mmCIF file of C-alpha atoms and ligand atoms in Angstrom:
data_model
loop_
_atom_site.group_PDB
_atom_site.id
_atom_site.type_symbol
_atom_site.label_atom_id
_atom_site.label_comp_id
_atom_site.label_asym_id
_atom_site.label_seq_id
_atom_site.Cartn_x
_atom_site.Cartn_y
_atom_site.Cartn_z
ATOM 1 C CA MET A 1 -26.343 -12.604 -3.388
ATOM 2 C CA ALA A 2 -30.605 -13.257 -3.148
ATOM 3 C CA VAL A 3 -31.562 -13.690 0.351
ATOM 4 C CA SER A 4 -35.553 -14.319 1.717
ATOM 5 C CA ARG A 5 -36.788 -12.918 4.223
ATOM 6 C CA ARG A 6 -37.345 -15.363 5.790
ATOM 7 C CA ARG A 7 -33.688 -16.531 5.840
ATOM 8 C CA PHE A 8 -32.319 -12.525 6.913
ATOM 9 C CA ILE A 9 -35.354 -12.992 9.996
ATOM 10 C CA GLN A 10 -34.011 -16.397 11.271
ATOM 11 C CA GLY A 11 -30.336 -14.911 10.952
ATOM 12 C CA ALA A 12 -31.182 -12.592 12.789
ATOM 13 C CA ALA A 13 -32.701 -13.666 15.159
ATOM 14 C CA ALA A 14 -29.917 -16.021 16.057
ATOM 15 C CA ALA A 15 -27.947 -13.098 16.742
ATOM 16 C CA VAL A 16 -29.996 -11.292 18.815
ATOM 17 C CA GLY A 17 -30.628 -13.962 20.697
ATOM 18 C CA ALA A 18 -26.698 -14.990 20.552
ATOM 19 C CA LEU A 19 -26.020 -11.286 21.971
ATOM 20 C CA GLY A 20 -29.230 -11.604 24.882
ATOM 21 C CA LEU A 21 -27.541 -14.455 26.165
ATOM 22 C CA ALA A 22 -24.115 -14.088 25.861
ATOM 23 C CA LYS A 23 -25.234 -10.728 27.989
ATOM 24 C CA ALA A 24 -26.361 -12.620 30.641
ATOM 25 C CA GLY A 25 -23.457 -14.912 31.214
ATOM 26 C CA PHE A 26 -24.226 -18.118 28.627
ATOM 27 C CA TRP A 27 -22.538 -18.140 24.806
ATOM 28 C CA PHE A 28 -24.064 -19.497 22.086
ATOM 29 C CA ALA A 29 -23.220 -18.960 18.642
ATOM 30 C CA PRO A 30 -24.187 -19.157 15.679
ATOM 31 C CA SER A 31 -23.026 -21.215 13.782
ATOM 32 C CA LEU A 32 -22.383 -20.469 9.938
ATOM 33 C CA PRO A 33 -22.129 -22.828 7.450
ATOM 34 C CA TYR A 34 -19.714 -21.379 4.291
ATOM 35 C CA LYS A 35 -18.232 -24.174 2.502
ATOM 36 C CA ALA A 36 -15.456 -26.614 3.081
ATOM 37 C CA VAL A 37 -11.866 -25.259 1.737
ATOM 38 C CA LYS A 38 -8.816 -27.359 2.668
ATOM 39 C CA VAL A 39 -6.905 -24.929 5.020
ATOM 40 C CA ALA A 40 -3.888 -27.048 5.668
ATOM 41 C CA ASN A 41 -2.267 -30.864 5.844
ATOM 42 C CA LEU A 42 -1.660 -32.091 9.302
ATOM 43 C CA LYS A 43 1.836 -33.751 8.143
ATOM 44 C CA ASP A 44 2.668 -29.571 8.089
ATOM 45 C CA LEU A 45 1.583 -28.242 11.300
ATOM 46 C CA LYS A 46 4.126 -27.876 14.202
ATOM 47 C CA VAL A 47 3.274 -27.608 18.015
ATOM 48 C CA GLY A 48 2.778 -23.692 18.208
ATOM 49 C CA GLU A 49 3.430 -22.439 15.161
ATOM 50 C CA PRO A 50 -0.073 -20.806 13.222
ATOM 51 C CA VAL A 51 -0.731 -20.641 9.885
ATOM 52 C CA GLY A 52 -2.934 -17.715 8.321
ATOM 53 C CA PHE A 53 -5.397 -18.354 5.607
ATOM 54 C CA ALA A 54 -8.009 -16.733 4.641
ATOM 55 C CA TYR A 55 -12.160 -17.885 5.462
ATOM 56 C CA PRO A 56 -14.935 -17.922 3.959
ATOM 57 C CA ASP A 57 -13.348 -16.013 1.437
ATOM 58 C CA ALA A 58 -9.969 -13.187 1.368
ATOM 59 C CA GLN A 59 -11.786 -10.329 3.657
ATOM 60 C CA ALA A 60 -11.191 -12.744 6.464
ATOM 61 C CA GLN A 61 -8.446 -14.002 7.683
ATOM 62 C CA ALA A 62 -7.950 -16.252 10.257
ATOM 63 C CA TYR A 63 -5.346 -18.976 11.824
ATOM 64 C CA LEU A 64 -4.751 -22.948 11.893
ATOM 65 C CA VAL A 65 -2.817 -23.889 14.992
ATOM 66 C CA LYS A 66 -1.382 -27.308 16.170
ATOM 67 C CA LEU A 67 -1.819 -26.401 20.156
ATOM 68 C CA GLY A 68 0.094 -29.448 22.062
ATOM 69 C CA ARG A 69 -2.503 -29.806 24.346
ATOM 70 C CA PRO A 70 -6.654 -31.124 23.662
ATOM 71 C CA ALA A 71 -8.876 -28.625 23.046
ATOM 72 C CA ILE A 72 -12.356 -27.676 22.297
ATOM 73 C CA GLY A 73 -13.955 -28.822 18.250
ATOM 74 C CA GLY A 74 -10.059 -29.974 18.240
ATOM 75 C CA VAL A 75 -9.241 -32.345 15.139
ATOM 76 C CA GLY A 76 -6.086 -34.411 14.583
ATOM 77 C CA PRO A 77 -4.838 -37.521 16.673
ATOM 78 C CA ASP A 78 -4.251 -35.470 19.610
ATOM 79 C CA ARG A 79 -7.471 -33.514 18.902
ATOM 80 C CA ASP A 80 -5.562 -30.236 19.602
ATOM 81 C CA VAL A 81 -6.110 -27.926 15.888
ATOM 82 C CA VAL A 82 -8.061 -26.082 16.356
ATOM 83 C CA ALA A 83 -8.819 -22.668 14.012
ATOM 84 C CA PHE A 84 -10.013 -19.681 14.119
ATOM 85 C CA THR A 85 -10.754 -16.276 12.711
ATOM 86 C CA ALA A 86 -7.689 -13.525 13.134
ATOM 87 C CA SER A 87 -10.306 -10.160 14.110
ATOM 88 C CA CYS A 88 -10.855 -9.741 17.497
ATOM 89 C CA THR A 89 -14.285 -9.902 19.006
ATOM 90 C CA HIS A 90 -13.780 -6.335 20.748
ATOM 91 C CA MET A 91 -12.784 -3.953 18.010
ATOM 92 C CA GLY A 92 -12.007 -5.948 15.203
ATOM 93 C CA CYS A 93 -7.931 -5.353 15.313
ATOM 94 C CA PRO A 94 -6.074 -8.755 14.494
ATOM 95 C CA VAL A 95 -5.409 -11.112 17.401
ATOM 96 C CA GLN A 96 -1.647 -13.086 16.538
ATOM 97 C CA PHE A 97 -1.252 -16.541 18.430
ATOM 98 C CA LYS A 98 0.654 -16.504 21.010
ATOM 99 C CA ASP A 99 2.153 -18.241 24.470
ATOM 100 C CA GLY A 100 -0.611 -21.081 23.911
ATOM 101 C CA ARG A 101 -3.183 -18.339 23.394
ATOM 102 C CA PHE A 102 -4.582 -15.503 21.142
ATOM 103 C CA VAL A 103 -4.100 -11.818 22.438
ATOM 104 C CA CYS A 104 -5.203 -8.595 20.737
ATOM 105 C CA GLY A 105 -3.116 -6.184 20.828
ATOM 106 C CA CYS A 106 -5.442 -2.870 20.701
ATOM 107 C CA HIS A 107 -6.351 -3.800 24.605
ATOM 108 C CA TYR A 108 -5.246 -6.834 25.463
ATOM 109 C CA SER A 109 -8.214 -8.845 24.769
ATOM 110 C CA MET A 110 -6.910 -12.508 25.341
ATOM 111 C CA PHE A 111 -8.371 -15.479 24.409
ATOM 112 C CA ASP A 112 -8.397 -19.043 24.582
ATOM 113 C CA PRO A 113 -8.361 -21.399 21.639
ATOM 114 C CA ALA A 114 -8.405 -24.274 24.170
ATOM 115 C CA LYS A 115 -12.029 -22.503 24.718
ATOM 116 C CA ASN A 116 -13.772 -22.405 21.227
ATOM 117 C CA GLY A 117 -12.014 -19.109 21.837
ATOM 118 C CA GLU A 118 -12.938 -17.774 25.333
ATOM 119 C CA VAL A 119 -12.492 -14.614 26.158
ATOM 120 C CA TYR A 120 -10.373 -14.225 29.669
ATOM 121 C CA GLN A 121 -9.060 -10.705 29.949
ATOM 122 C CA GLY A 122 -9.101 -7.788 28.064
ATOM 123 C CA ALA A 123 -12.180 -5.253 26.850
ATOM 124 C CA ALA A 124 -14.473 -7.891 24.555
ATOM 125 C CA VAL A 125 -17.392 -9.377 25.901
ATOM 126 C CA GLU A 126 -18.006 -12.137 22.931
ATOM 127 C CA PHE A 127 -16.093 -15.687 21.662
ATOM 128 C CA LEU A 128 -13.255 -15.689 19.067
ATOM 129 C CA PRO A 129 -15.743 -17.268 16.279
ATOM 130 C CA GLN A 130 -13.676 -20.731 16.049
ATOM 131 C CA ILE A 131 -13.548 -21.968 12.512
ATOM 132 C CA PRO A 132 -14.744 -25.820 12.923
ATOM 133 C CA LEU A 133 -12.382 -28.035 10.773
ATOM 134 C CA LYS A 134 -12.520 -31.670 9.598
ATOM 135 C CA VAL A 135 -9.781 -33.696 9.007
ATOM 136 C CA VAL A 136 -9.503 -36.346 6.328
ATOM 137 C CA ARG A 137 -8.017 -39.423 7.323
ATOM 138 C CA GLN A 138 -6.234 -41.055 3.667
ATOM 139 C CA SER A 139 -4.988 -37.363 3.493
ATOM 140 C CA GLY A 140 -4.915 -35.154 6.528
ATOM 141 C CA ASP A 141 -5.894 -33.477 4.446
ATOM 142 C CA VAL A 142 -7.690 -30.567 6.944
ATOM 143 C CA PHE A 143 -11.336 -28.452 5.777
ATOM 144 C CA ALA A 144 -11.889 -25.833 7.135
ATOM 145 C CA GLU A 145 -15.968 -25.343 6.978
ATOM 146 C CA GLY A 146 -18.085 -22.778 8.967
ATOM 147 C CA VAL A 147 -17.675 -20.268 11.135
ATOM 148 C CA GLU A 148 -19.139 -20.749 15.542
ATOM 149 C CA GLY A 149 -19.694 -16.705 15.489
ATOM 150 C CA LEU A 150 -20.252 -13.209 14.043
ATOM 151 C CA ILE A 151 -17.014 -12.351 12.461
ATOM 152 C CA TRP A 152 -16.718 -8.849 13.560
ATOM 153 C CA GLY A 153 -16.971 -6.145 11.273
ATOM 154 C CA ARG A 154 -18.568 -8.011 8.443
ATOM 155 C CA VAL A 155 -21.993 -7.014 7.322
ATOM 156 C CA SER A 156 -22.491 -10.670 5.614
ATOM 157 C CA ASN A 157 -22.355 -12.772 8.331
ATOM 158 C CA LEU A 158 -26.193 -12.851 8.401
ATOM 159 C CA LEU A 159 -26.619 -13.014 4.881
ATOM 160 C CA GLU A 160 -24.109 -15.728 3.877
ATOM 161 C CA GLY A 161 -24.811 -19.551 4.648
HETATM 162 S S1 FES B 201 -9.483 -4.828 19.179
HETATM 163 FE FE1 FES B 201 -8.980 -6.342 20.487
HETATM 164 S S2 FES B 201 -9.349 -5.169 22.290
HETATM 165 FE FE2 FES B 201 -9.924 -3.848 21.479
#
């Protein structure tokens, strides 16, 4: 995929700015508009039972989960359905959904899925990238439509979109 110099510089500037703000105590996640993909249907979701899927491609695992409590960016009638990438922002280990939060077993970082994936314990310093969702009201189909933040270890984070 050819990437214009302007687009590359815009992406790099967004990433550098986000990292600087994060270190200063602010969080700004660059939003990458990947292609929308159907990942679930509302009628199939059960509270606390995550559904795994690959997004934005087969190399990036993610989870969709119905939390049973309202969440920032939550969709569905209870605003409690959210999705996140499954790679820890510390060193890329896979996270698991456990007791209402995402937990990384490598160095025990914990992320709050009701607060945009905020890290509140452990070695990670960046939020778990959230995947914005959209629901088709008539069918209940749930679509993933982008990634807010940079997926750990993904070279193409800045080159897509
Ligand atoms: S890789 Fe997840 S806490 Fe270190």
